[in-house]
Tab-separated table of C-alpha atoms in Angstrom:
chain	number	residue	atom	x	y	z
A	1	MET	CA	0.000	0.000	0.000
A	2	SER	CA	1.395	3.372	-0.975
A	3	ILE	CA	1.831	6.245	1.431
A	4	ASP	CA	-0.637	8.325	-0.622
A	5	LYS	CA	-3.445	5.904	0.217
A	6	GLN	CA	-2.345	5.192	3.738
A	7	HIS	CA	-2.169	8.733	5.076
A	8	TRP	CA	-5.717	9.435	3.896
A	9	MET	CA	-6.879	6.185	5.474
A	10	ASP	CA	-5.218	7.006	8.798
A	11	VAL	CA	-5.919	10.707	9.187
A	12	LEU	CA	-8.015	13.473	7.602
A	13	PRO	CA	-7.715	17.268	7.976
A	14	ALA	CA	-10.979	17.403	9.932
A	15	ASP	CA	-9.924	14.699	12.426
A	16	PRO	CA	-9.564	16.166	15.945
A	17	TYR	CA	-6.586	15.447	18.150
A	18	THR	CA	-5.357	16.170	21.657
A	19	VAL	CA	-1.731	16.492	22.766
A	20	THR	CA	-0.377	15.334	26.101
A	21	ALA	CA	3.034	14.430	27.496
A	22	ALA	CA	4.042	11.222	29.232
A	23	GLY	CA	6.078	13.246	31.722
A	24	TYR	CA	7.653	16.615	32.380
A	25	LEU	CA	9.473	18.104	29.375
A	26	HIS	CA	12.108	20.706	30.218
A	27	ASN	CA	14.697	22.890	28.529
A	28	PHE	CA	17.516	20.316	28.605
A	29	HIS	CA	15.359	18.103	26.392
A	30	ARG	CA	15.506	20.816	23.711
A	31	GLN	CA	19.302	20.553	23.611
A	32	VAL	CA	19.148	16.761	23.342
A	33	LEU	CA	16.537	16.918	20.579
A	34	THR	CA	18.432	19.544	18.587
A	35	MET	CA	21.937	18.118	18.881
A	36	LEU	CA	21.329	14.354	19.031
A	37	TYR	CA	17.974	13.607	17.417
A	38	GLN	CA	17.714	16.255	14.690
A	39	PRO	CA	20.633	14.936	12.577
A	40	ILE	CA	18.823	11.574	12.402
A	41	ILE	CA	15.156	12.561	12.078
A	42	GLY	CA	15.588	15.835	10.167
A	43	SER	CA	14.415	19.374	10.842
A	44	GLN	CA	10.806	18.798	9.719
A	45	ALA	CA	10.194	15.957	12.181
A	46	LEU	CA	11.777	18.036	14.955
A	47	SER	CA	9.552	20.968	13.961
A	48	LEU	CA	6.467	18.757	14.352
A	49	TYR	CA	7.633	17.605	17.800
A	50	MET	CA	8.273	21.181	18.938
A	51	THR	CA	4.889	22.306	17.562
A	52	LEU	CA	3.085	19.545	19.458
A	53	TRP	CA	5.111	20.419	22.561
A	54	GLY	CA	3.950	24.036	22.307
A	55	GLU	CA	0.338	22.912	21.863
A	56	CYS	CA	0.717	20.632	24.885
A	57	GLU	CA	1.818	23.591	27.029
A	58	GLN	CA	-1.165	25.616	25.795
A	59	THR	CA	-3.539	22.724	26.511
A	60	ASP	CA	-2.322	22.633	30.123
A	61	LEU	CA	-3.477	26.250	30.516
A	62	HIS	CA	-6.506	26.192	28.213
A	63	PRO	CA	-7.752	22.656	27.455
A	64	ASN	CA	-8.637	22.495	23.792
A	65	THR	CA	-9.158	19.938	21.025
A	66	LEU	CA	-7.535	20.858	17.725
A	67	THR	CA	-7.967	19.557	14.190
A	68	HIS	CA	-5.269	18.470	11.780
A	69	HIS	CA	-6.345	21.311	9.508
A	70	SER	CA	-5.228	23.822	12.142
A	71	LEU	CA	-1.939	21.917	12.447
A	72	MET	CA	-1.468	22.190	8.666
A	73	LEU	CA	-2.053	25.955	8.822
A	74	GLY	CA	0.235	26.402	11.821
A	75	MET	CA	3.119	24.526	10.182
A	76	LYS	CA	2.398	25.718	6.620
A	77	ASN	CA	2.647	22.111	5.507
A	78	ASN	CA	0.420	19.543	3.839
A	79	LEU	CA	-1.129	16.606	5.678
A	80	LYS	CA	0.890	13.981	3.805
A	81	SER	CA	4.184	15.533	4.903
A	82	ILE	CA	2.970	15.962	8.500
A	83	TYR	CA	1.877	12.312	8.548
A	84	GLU	CA	5.285	11.160	7.287
A	85	GLN	CA	7.087	13.199	9.962
A	86	ARG	CA	4.710	11.753	12.561
A	87	LEU	CA	5.761	8.243	11.537
A	88	ILE	CA	9.414	9.225	12.012
A	89	LEU	CA	8.694	10.473	15.545
A	90	GLU	CA	6.835	7.240	16.318
A	91	GLY	CA	9.650	5.098	14.957
A	92	ILE	CA	12.358	6.799	16.980
A	93	GLY	CA	10.326	6.652	20.203
A	94	LEU	CA	9.433	10.330	20.622
A	95	LEU	CA	5.687	9.961	20.064
A	96	LYS	CA	2.947	7.486	20.917
A	97	VAL	CA	-0.356	7.657	19.048
A	98	TYR	CA	-3.697	6.423	20.383
A	99	GLU	CA	-6.945	6.173	18.428
A	100	GLY	CA	-10.443	6.488	19.849
A	101	PHE	CA	-13.992	7.200	18.715
A	102	GLU	CA	-16.498	9.660	20.127
A	103	ASN	CA	-19.996	9.775	18.596
A	104	SER	CA	-18.682	7.876	15.550
A	105	THR	CA	-15.978	10.529	15.099
A	106	LYS	CA	-12.367	9.392	15.150
A	107	LYS	CA	-10.157	11.209	17.626
A	108	LEU	CA	-6.394	10.888	18.035
A	109	LEU	CA	-4.319	11.297	21.173
A	110	TYR	CA	-0.684	12.300	20.646
A	111	GLU	CA	1.458	11.504	23.694
A	112	LEU	CA	4.899	13.112	23.568
A	113	GLN	CA	7.719	10.990	24.962
A	114	SER	CA	10.843	12.403	26.561
A	115	PRO	CA	14.033	11.924	24.541
A	116	LEU	CA	16.672	9.587	25.883
A	117	ASP	CA	19.229	11.183	28.168
A	118	PRO	CA	22.669	11.608	26.510
A	119	HIS	CA	24.147	8.582	28.302
A	120	SER	CA	21.350	6.269	27.112
A	121	PHE	CA	21.485	7.761	23.616
A	122	PHE	CA	25.188	7.067	23.166
A	123	GLU	CA	24.722	3.591	24.668
A	124	ASP	CA	22.011	2.731	22.140
A	125	PRO	CA	23.678	0.705	19.356
A	126	ILE	CA	21.426	2.033	16.580
A	127	LEU	CA	21.119	5.727	17.460
A	128	ASN	CA	24.817	5.953	18.280
A	129	ILE	CA	25.906	4.581	14.882
A	130	PHE	CA	23.310	6.568	12.910
A	131	LEU	CA	24.453	9.820	14.525
A	132	PHE	CA	28.106	9.013	13.786
A	133	LYS	CA	27.382	8.235	10.131
A	134	THR	CA	25.256	11.362	9.703
A	135	ILE	CA	27.447	14.080	11.226
A	136	GLY	CA	30.912	12.542	10.813
A	137	LYS	CA	33.716	11.725	13.224
A	138	THR	CA	34.780	15.297	14.115
A	139	GLN	CA	31.290	16.644	14.844
A	140	TYR	CA	30.342	13.403	16.596
A	141	GLN	CA	33.262	13.728	19.021
A	142	ARG	CA	32.491	17.420	19.565
A	143	THR	CA	28.855	16.594	20.353
A	144	LYS	CA	29.834	13.786	22.693
A	145	ASN	CA	32.235	16.095	24.520
A	146	PHE	CA	29.463	18.690	24.921
A	147	PHE	CA	27.366	16.194	26.876
A	148	SER	CA	30.313	14.889	28.910
A	149	ARG	CA	31.461	16.145	32.300
A	150	GLN	CA	34.733	15.718	34.129
A	151	ALA	CA	34.551	12.668	36.393
A	152	PHE	CA	35.919	13.393	39.885
A	153	SER	CA	37.523	10.625	41.872
A	154	LYS	CA	36.264	10.176	45.444
A	155	ASP	CA	39.429	8.381	46.490
A	156	GLY	CA	40.690	9.817	49.779
A	157	PHE	CA	37.252	11.174	50.706
A	158	ARG	CA	34.552	9.851	53.012
A	159	GLU	CA	30.902	10.849	52.886
A	160	ILE	CA	29.717	13.076	55.730
A	161	SER	CA	26.234	13.955	54.369
A	162	ARG	CA	23.453	14.198	56.973
A	163	SER	CA	20.384	11.967	56.896
A	164	PHE	CA	16.818	13.321	56.837
A	165	ASP	CA	16.015	12.385	60.431
A	166	SER	CA	19.178	14.061	61.720
A	167	VAL	CA	18.066	17.389	60.264
A	168	PHE	CA	14.242	17.391	60.472
A	169	GLN	CA	11.960	16.757	63.429
A	170	THR	CA	9.163	14.223	63.101
A	171	ILE	CA	5.502	15.175	63.525
A	172	THR	CA	3.249	14.031	66.355
A	173	VAL	CA	0.693	11.201	66.051
A	174	GLU	CA	-2.164	13.706	66.361
A	175	GLN	CA	-0.802	15.775	63.463
A	176	LEU	CA	-0.367	12.656	61.341
A	177	ASN	CA	-3.978	11.516	61.956
A	178	GLU	CA	-5.278	14.973	61.109
A	179	ILE	CA	-3.396	15.040	57.805
A	180	GLN	CA	-4.487	11.528	56.800
A	181	GLN	CA	-8.155	12.403	57.407
A	182	SER	CA	-7.874	15.504	55.238
A	183	ASN	CA	-8.517	15.494	51.494
A	184	ASP	CA	-5.804	18.051	50.863
A	185	LEU	CA	-3.194	15.398	50.044
A	186	SER	CA	-5.314	13.546	47.515
A	187	THR	CA	-5.654	14.390	43.840
A	188	SER	CA	-8.767	14.085	41.718
A	189	ASN	CA	-9.121	11.104	39.416
A	190	ASP	CA	-8.854	13.214	36.266
A	191	THR	CA	-5.548	14.884	37.184
A	192	LYS	CA	-2.021	13.695	37.892
A	193	ILE	CA	1.111	15.193	39.406
A	194	LEU	CA	3.868	16.031	36.913
A	195	GLN	CA	6.887	13.766	36.945
A	196	ASP	CA	9.920	12.994	34.825
A	197	SER	CA	8.841	10.359	32.335
A	198	GLN	CA	10.779	7.211	31.598
A	199	SER	CA	12.254	7.812	28.155
A	200	VAL	CA	11.033	5.344	25.554
A	201	LYS	CA	13.749	3.430	23.732
A	202	ILE	CA	13.378	2.832	20.020
A	203	SER	CA	11.509	-0.367	19.265
A	204	VAL	CA	12.813	-2.899	16.732
A	205	LYS	CA	10.478	-5.809	16.002
A	206	MET	CA	12.693	-7.354	13.301
A	207	GLU	CA	10.150	-9.769	11.873
A	208	GLU	CA	12.826	-10.911	9.395
A	209	PHE	CA	15.032	-12.168	12.258
A	210	ASP	CA	13.928	-15.653	13.392
A	211	TYR	CA	14.569	-15.388	17.130
A	212	ASP	CA	13.285	-18.923	17.801
A	213	LEU	CA	15.706	-20.347	15.237
A	214	PHE	CA	18.497	-18.395	16.913
A	215	LEU	CA	17.635	-19.874	20.337
A	216	ASP	CA	17.344	-23.398	18.921
A	217	GLY	CA	20.900	-23.152	17.654
A	218	LEU	CA	22.277	-22.488	21.143
A	219	SER	CA	22.933	-25.257	23.613
A	220	ASP	CA	21.435	-24.593	27.049
A	221	SER	CA	24.568	-26.043	28.617
A	222	PHE	CA	26.680	-23.290	27.034
A	223	VAL	CA	24.245	-20.376	27.254
A	224	PRO	CA	21.473	-20.742	29.865
A	225	LYS	CA	18.082	-19.478	28.683
A	226	ARG	CA	17.907	-17.209	31.738
A	227	SER	CA	20.811	-15.243	30.244
A	228	PHE	CA	18.473	-13.872	27.590
A	229	THR	CA	16.897	-11.063	29.582
A	230	SER	CA	14.614	-8.497	27.950
A	231	ASP	CA	17.565	-6.087	27.617
A	232	VAL	CA	19.710	-8.762	25.973
A	233	LYS	CA	16.939	-9.716	23.542
A	234	GLU	CA	16.330	-6.062	22.683
A	235	THR	CA	20.047	-5.555	22.020
A	236	ILE	CA	20.231	-8.678	19.838
A	237	LEU	CA	17.314	-7.490	17.680
A	238	LYS	CA	18.797	-4.001	17.336
A	239	LEU	CA	22.199	-5.364	16.352
A	240	ALA	CA	20.582	-7.768	13.876
A	241	PHE	CA	18.749	-4.841	12.279
A	242	LEU	CA	21.751	-2.501	12.281
A	243	TYR	CA	24.369	-4.919	10.954
A	244	GLY	CA	22.161	-7.293	8.934
A	245	ILE	CA	23.095	-10.333	11.049
A	246	ASN	CA	21.165	-13.571	10.549
A	247	PRO	CA	20.351	-16.044	13.406
A	248	ILE	CA	23.268	-18.376	12.600
A	249	GLN	CA	25.803	-15.537	12.571
A	250	MET	CA	24.309	-14.068	15.742
A	251	LYS	CA	24.826	-17.371	17.563
A	252	THR	CA	28.604	-17.109	17.080
A	253	ILE	CA	28.636	-13.456	18.164
A	254	VAL	CA	26.673	-14.236	21.349
A	255	MET	CA	29.017	-17.111	22.242
A	256	ARG	CA	31.935	-14.659	22.118
A	257	SER	CA	30.078	-12.269	24.439
A	258	LEU	CA	29.876	-14.623	27.428
A	259	ASN	CA	31.730	-13.709	30.607
A	260	GLU	CA	33.256	-16.070	33.166
A	261	GLU	CA	29.815	-16.761	34.666
A	262	ASN	CA	28.319	-17.693	31.279
A	263	LYS	CA	26.279	-14.484	31.250
A	264	ILE	CA	25.932	-12.261	28.204
A	265	ASN	CA	27.742	-8.942	28.554
A	266	ILE	CA	25.760	-6.398	26.519
A	267	GLU	CA	28.727	-4.082	25.932
A	268	THR	CA	30.860	-7.011	24.741
A	269	LEU	CA	27.963	-8.142	22.537
A	270	ARG	CA	27.862	-4.737	20.851
A	271	LEU	CA	31.610	-4.698	20.281
A	272	GLU	CA	31.621	-8.251	18.915
A	273	ALA	CA	28.802	-7.404	16.493
A	274	ARG	CA	30.620	-4.285	15.325
A	275	ASP	CA	33.903	-6.182	14.888
A	276	TRP	CA	32.084	-8.901	12.915
A	277	TYR	CA	30.540	-6.323	10.586
A	278	GLN	CA	33.803	-4.453	10.039
A	279	PHE	CA	35.602	-7.721	9.282
A	280	GLN	CA	32.913	-8.609	6.730
A	281	HIS	CA	32.923	-5.133	5.160
A	282	HIS	CA	36.599	-4.154	5.278
A	283	GLU	CA	36.551	-1.945	8.400
A	284	ALA	CA	33.498	0.049	7.264
A	285	LEU	CA	30.532	0.838	9.496
A	286	PRO	CA	26.945	0.316	8.314
A	287	THR	CA	25.651	3.111	6.134
A	288	ILE	CA	22.273	4.315	5.068
A	289	VAL	CA	22.737	2.725	1.614
A	290	GLU	CA	22.327	-0.700	3.251
A	291	LYS	CA	18.660	-0.042	4.107
A	292	VAL	CA	15.566	-0.988	2.095
A	293	GLN	CA	12.318	0.889	1.426
A	294	PRO	CA	10.338	1.333	4.694
A	295	ILE	CA	7.167	-0.760	4.938
A	296	GLN	CA	4.868	2.273	5.186
A	297	HIS	CA	6.224	3.636	1.887
A	298	ARG	CA	5.803	0.426	-0.107
A	299	GLN	CA	3.099	-0.061	-2.704
A	300	MET	CA	3.152	-3.848	-2.929
A	301	GLY	CA	3.163	-4.637	0.795
A	302	ASN	CA	2.501	-8.367	1.172
A	303	GLU	CA	0.815	-8.620	-2.223
A	304	GLN	CA	2.339	-10.920	-4.822
A	305	PRO	CA	3.394	-9.037	-7.983
A	306	THR	CA	1.678	-10.193	-11.178
A	307	THR	CA	2.616	-7.727	-13.932
A	308	GLN	CA	6.155	-6.906	-15.038
A	309	GLU	CA	5.866	-3.409	-13.572
A	310	GLU	CA	4.709	-4.761	-10.195
A	311	LYS	CA	7.657	-7.183	-10.168
A	312	LEU	CA	10.048	-4.312	-10.842
A	313	ILE	CA	8.423	-2.173	-8.124
A	314	HIS	CA	8.743	-5.102	-5.694
A	315	CYS	CA	12.430	-5.431	-6.605
A	316	PHE	CA	13.107	-1.716	-6.033
A	317	GLU	CA	11.258	-1.850	-2.687
A	318	THR	CA	12.985	-4.923	-1.246
A	319	ILE	CA	16.635	-4.396	-2.160
A	320	SER	CA	19.115	-1.898	-0.724
A	321	PRO	CA	20.790	0.671	-3.021
A	322	ARG	CA	24.167	-0.917	-2.319
A	323	GLN	CA	22.910	-4.367	-3.294
A	324	TYR	CA	21.181	-2.958	-6.374
A	325	LEU	CA	24.416	-1.331	-7.527
A	326	LYS	CA	26.096	-4.695	-7.055
A	327	GLU	CA	23.373	-6.552	-9.005
A	328	ILE	CA	23.495	-4.278	-12.052
A	329	SER	CA	27.306	-4.494	-12.018
A	330	GLY	CA	27.197	-8.256	-12.466
A	331	GLY	CA	28.041	-9.030	-8.840
A	332	ALA	CA	31.041	-6.681	-8.590
A	333	GLU	CA	31.288	-4.615	-5.402
A	334	PRO	CA	30.285	-0.970	-6.035
A	335	SER	CA	33.033	1.618	-5.750
A	336	GLU	CA	33.355	3.840	-2.696
A	337	ALA	CA	32.775	6.864	-4.944
A	338	ASP	CA	29.428	5.509	-6.178
A	339	LEU	CA	28.341	4.587	-2.646
A	340	LYS	CA	29.210	8.066	-1.373
A	341	ILE	CA	27.070	9.648	-4.110
A	342	ILE	CA	24.055	7.512	-3.187
A	343	GLU	CA	24.581	8.016	0.552
A	344	GLU	CA	24.817	11.775	-0.009
A	345	ILE	CA	21.434	12.020	-1.765
A	346	MET	CA	19.787	9.776	0.837
A	347	ILE	CA	21.058	11.959	3.691
A	348	GLU	CA	21.011	15.443	2.146
A	349	GLN	CA	17.921	15.064	-0.064
A	350	LYS	CA	16.196	12.562	2.292
A	351	LEU	CA	15.509	10.130	-0.576
A	352	LEU	CA	14.209	6.753	0.575
A	353	PRO	CA	16.073	3.564	-0.484
A	354	GLY	CA	13.486	2.437	-3.054
A	355	VAL	CA	13.417	5.894	-4.657
A	356	ALA	CA	17.234	5.874	-4.757
A	357	ASN	CA	17.103	2.540	-6.611
A	358	VAL	CA	14.866	4.034	-9.311
A	359	LEU	CA	17.222	7.004	-9.592
A	360	ILE	CA	20.238	4.679	-9.938
A	361	ASP	CA	18.500	2.724	-12.703
A	362	TYR	CA	17.428	5.893	-14.510
A	363	VAL	CA	20.865	7.527	-14.407
A	364	MET	CA	22.645	4.315	-15.430
A	365	ILE	CA	20.360	4.119	-18.484
A	366	ARG	CA	20.832	7.760	-19.429
A	367	LEU	CA	24.611	7.856	-18.935
A	368	ASP	CA	25.642	4.450	-20.275
A	369	LYS	CA	26.187	2.700	-16.900
A	370	LYS	CA	27.931	5.672	-15.261
A	371	LEU	CA	26.974	7.597	-12.103
A	372	SER	CA	27.707	11.288	-12.544
A	373	ARG	CA	27.571	13.031	-9.164
A	374	ASN	CA	26.285	16.350	-10.536
A	375	TYR	CA	23.607	14.662	-12.640
A	376	VAL	CA	22.492	12.415	-9.759
A	377	ILE	CA	22.266	15.334	-7.303
A	378	LYS	CA	20.369	17.450	-9.846
A	379	ILE	CA	17.689	14.774	-10.280
A	380	ALA	CA	17.622	13.927	-6.551
A	381	SER	CA	17.061	17.589	-5.656
A	382	HIS	CA	14.188	17.797	-8.128
A	383	TRP	CA	12.571	14.622	-6.795
A	384	ALA	CA	12.984	15.827	-3.208
A	385	ARG	CA	11.240	19.117	-4.052
A	386	LYS	CA	8.461	17.101	-5.680
A	387	GLY	CA	8.047	15.138	-2.441
A	388	VAL	CA	8.724	11.734	-4.016
A	389	THR	CA	8.552	9.005	-1.356
A	390	THR	CA	7.386	5.873	-3.195
A	391	VAL	CA	8.887	3.780	-5.977
A	392	LYS	CA	5.794	4.296	-8.158
A	393	GLN	CA	6.045	8.079	-7.823
A	394	ALA	CA	9.740	7.943	-8.778
A	395	MET	CA	9.075	5.744	-11.830
A	396	ASP	CA	6.240	7.981	-13.039
A	397	LEU	CA	8.367	11.104	-12.660
A	398	ALA	CA	11.320	9.424	-14.416
A	399	ARG	CA	9.035	8.494	-17.337
A	400	LYS	CA	7.782	12.069	-17.571
A	401	GLU	CA	11.314	13.528	-17.476
A	402	PHE	CA	12.531	11.015	-20.048
A	403	GLU	CA	9.635	11.793	-22.407
A	404	GLU	CA	10.205	15.561	-22.087
A	405	THR	CA	13.943	15.119	-22.686
A	406	LYS	CA	13.281	12.887	-25.692
A	407	GLN	CA	10.832	15.360	-27.224
A	408	SER	CA	13.261	18.256	-26.740
A	409	ALA	CA	16.116	16.229	-28.235
A	410	THR	CA	13.973	15.119	-31.184
A	411	ALA	CA	12.904	18.692	-31.901
A	412	ALA	CA	16.508	19.898	-31.745
A	413	LYS	CA	17.746	17.078	-33.987
A	414	THR	CA	14.930	17.705	-36.465
A	415	ARG	CA	16.014	21.330	-36.787
A	416	THR	CA	19.620	20.220	-37.233
A	417	ASN	CA	18.722	17.509	-39.731
A	418	ASN	CA	16.781	19.994	-41.824
A	419	ARG	CA	20.083	21.786	-42.270
A	420	ARG	CA	22.618	18.932	-42.206
A	421	ASN	CA	20.507	16.040	-43.437
A	422	LYS	CA	21.729	13.518	-40.795
A	423	ALA	CA	19.822	10.511	-39.500
A	424	ILE	CA	18.367	10.638	-35.982
A	425	ARG	CA	19.916	8.142	-33.555
A	426	THR	CA	17.406	5.957	-31.744
A	427	GLU	CA	18.083	5.531	-27.991
A	428	ILE	CA	17.505	2.091	-26.480
A	429	VAL	CA	15.589	2.280	-23.174
A	430	PRO	CA	13.968	-0.297	-20.865
A	431	ASP	CA	10.235	-0.987	-21.019
A	432	TRP	CA	9.442	0.752	-17.728
A	433	LEU	CA	10.645	4.104	-19.092
A	434	GLN	CA	8.392	3.864	-22.126
A	435	PRO	CA	5.162	5.852	-21.641
A	436	ASN	CA	3.174	3.272	-23.637
A	437	THR	CA	4.249	-0.342	-24.043
A	438	THR	CA	1.104	-1.552	-25.792
A	439	GLU	CA	1.438	-3.348	-29.110
A	440	VAL	CA	1.077	-1.158	-32.212
A	441	PRO	CA	-1.712	-2.218	-34.626
A	442	LYS	CA	-0.569	-3.685	-37.937
A	443	ASP	CA	-2.450	-0.982	-39.864
A	444	SER	CA	-0.422	1.655	-38.048
A	445	VAL	CA	2.809	-0.190	-38.839
A	446	ALA	CA	1.895	-0.362	-42.513
A	447	MET	CA	0.971	3.320	-42.529
A	448	ASN	CA	4.239	4.234	-40.824
A	449	SER	CA	6.163	2.176	-43.394
A	450	THR	CA	4.391	4.012	-46.220
A	451	ASN	CA	5.107	7.368	-44.590
A	452	ASP	CA	8.762	6.430	-44.074
A	453	SER	CA	9.015	5.451	-47.749
A	454	SER	CA	7.477	8.747	-48.872
A	455	ILE	CA	9.813	10.717	-46.641
A	456	ASP	CA	12.796	8.790	-48.012
A	457	GLU	CA	11.784	9.530	-51.614
A	458	GLU	CA	11.246	13.206	-50.813
A	459	ARG	CA	14.677	13.376	-49.173
A	460	LYS	CA	16.351	11.858	-52.246
A	461	ARG	CA	14.549	14.352	-54.512
A	462	LEU	CA	15.749	17.264	-52.369
A	463	GLU	CA	19.311	15.913	-52.369
A	464	LYS	CA	19.222	15.688	-56.181
A	465	GLU	CA	17.943	19.258	-56.527
A	466	LEU	CA	20.594	20.491	-54.066
A	467	GLU	CA	23.355	18.770	-56.065
A	468	MET	CA	22.071	20.319	-59.300
A	469	PHE	CA	22.000	23.731	-57.599
A	470	LYS	CA	25.649	23.357	-56.459
A	471	ASN	CA	26.807	22.318	-59.948
A	472	LYS	CA	24.984	25.272	-61.489
A	473	LYS	CA	26.763	27.697	-59.119
A	474	LYS	CA	30.195	26.261	-60.031
A	475	ARG	CA	29.632	27.070	-63.695
């Protein structure tokens, strides 16, 4: 299902919504969001979060239900774009969405989640790597230093802090009974006291990773089942997603992560997974070009492709740009230069993997199997401005651009040929770039043949007259 259908199915401009927060949001969260989250989620997703935060603060003072139309006006953005940014916030754990119905009218509840604290962020194997790959080594280290503080050693010191009871006097029994009988300490059922919320970690379901198969491959005598705590399982799924590790490979990595007590050390597990990936990929870290088209932006979904176009769309949606470059190169590893070009447009222009695949195919066709950085960036910028997010949108736009280019080239060559009398070269293109691939009727073919013959005879007559004119001038 394409995103165009899905966003209209999930939300309409007239749908009301209410904003709340899971806990207390404060100014330090703004620094974390701007410096740590924004490079990953982008400025538009951050803008949506900050807008909802502002509405949440207003709701606390003046309770109000808003509509998505007012959100569109406030952000000067269309609903499709707002919906896409909402999905990004959900995916990274900054927003929870609840759906309810009141008098047959759908109503949404947006619950803002606090961002992870810097320590938890840098400990997260996915967010940590994504930030590093996005902002680079120098800026990454500068950002990490900003959130670091000098650790002071307590060696040679002893704690002399006072306890509560040594400073404060207790109250009498009579005072205690009086307070307990009063309603002043209780809160109403429809209100709650503000508190710091527990930050929500990003959730990775990894349906492609067969966790049961992974467990079956481990002997209980080597790795007790109790070693697989919820934190360990969560880390395994995140590492499998980040590094593309299958259950068999993960078994070896986990075995190397055991400590002397046969328990899994999470930090060692992360390092072992990273070392495994770098060994497999020549010291490189995972990049954005390894990812495939997100589920919510796919047209085919779980449907089986039937037509040739659907099969091609399915291919573009389920293969990473890196793998696609490898496939069209006959199995040869793509060059670092080509990978950097694709990674650049996916980061700077925010092109999704499936859209990048269509762009790769289009440019390779146009430039005889070469990737020109300037040409790629020019097209990527245009597609980004057009808001292309699905493979189908990219293919349709590529067809349109190709047809316009072909018509312009044909017109230019026709003008030139009228002067120079040269034949027009026919460009070979794949079926998916052709605007119409239907079979031409035989009558049309015969008519075209007749027309071609007439044109050929007319050309020969003009050539003969031109030759006679030249000979006449020489005399």
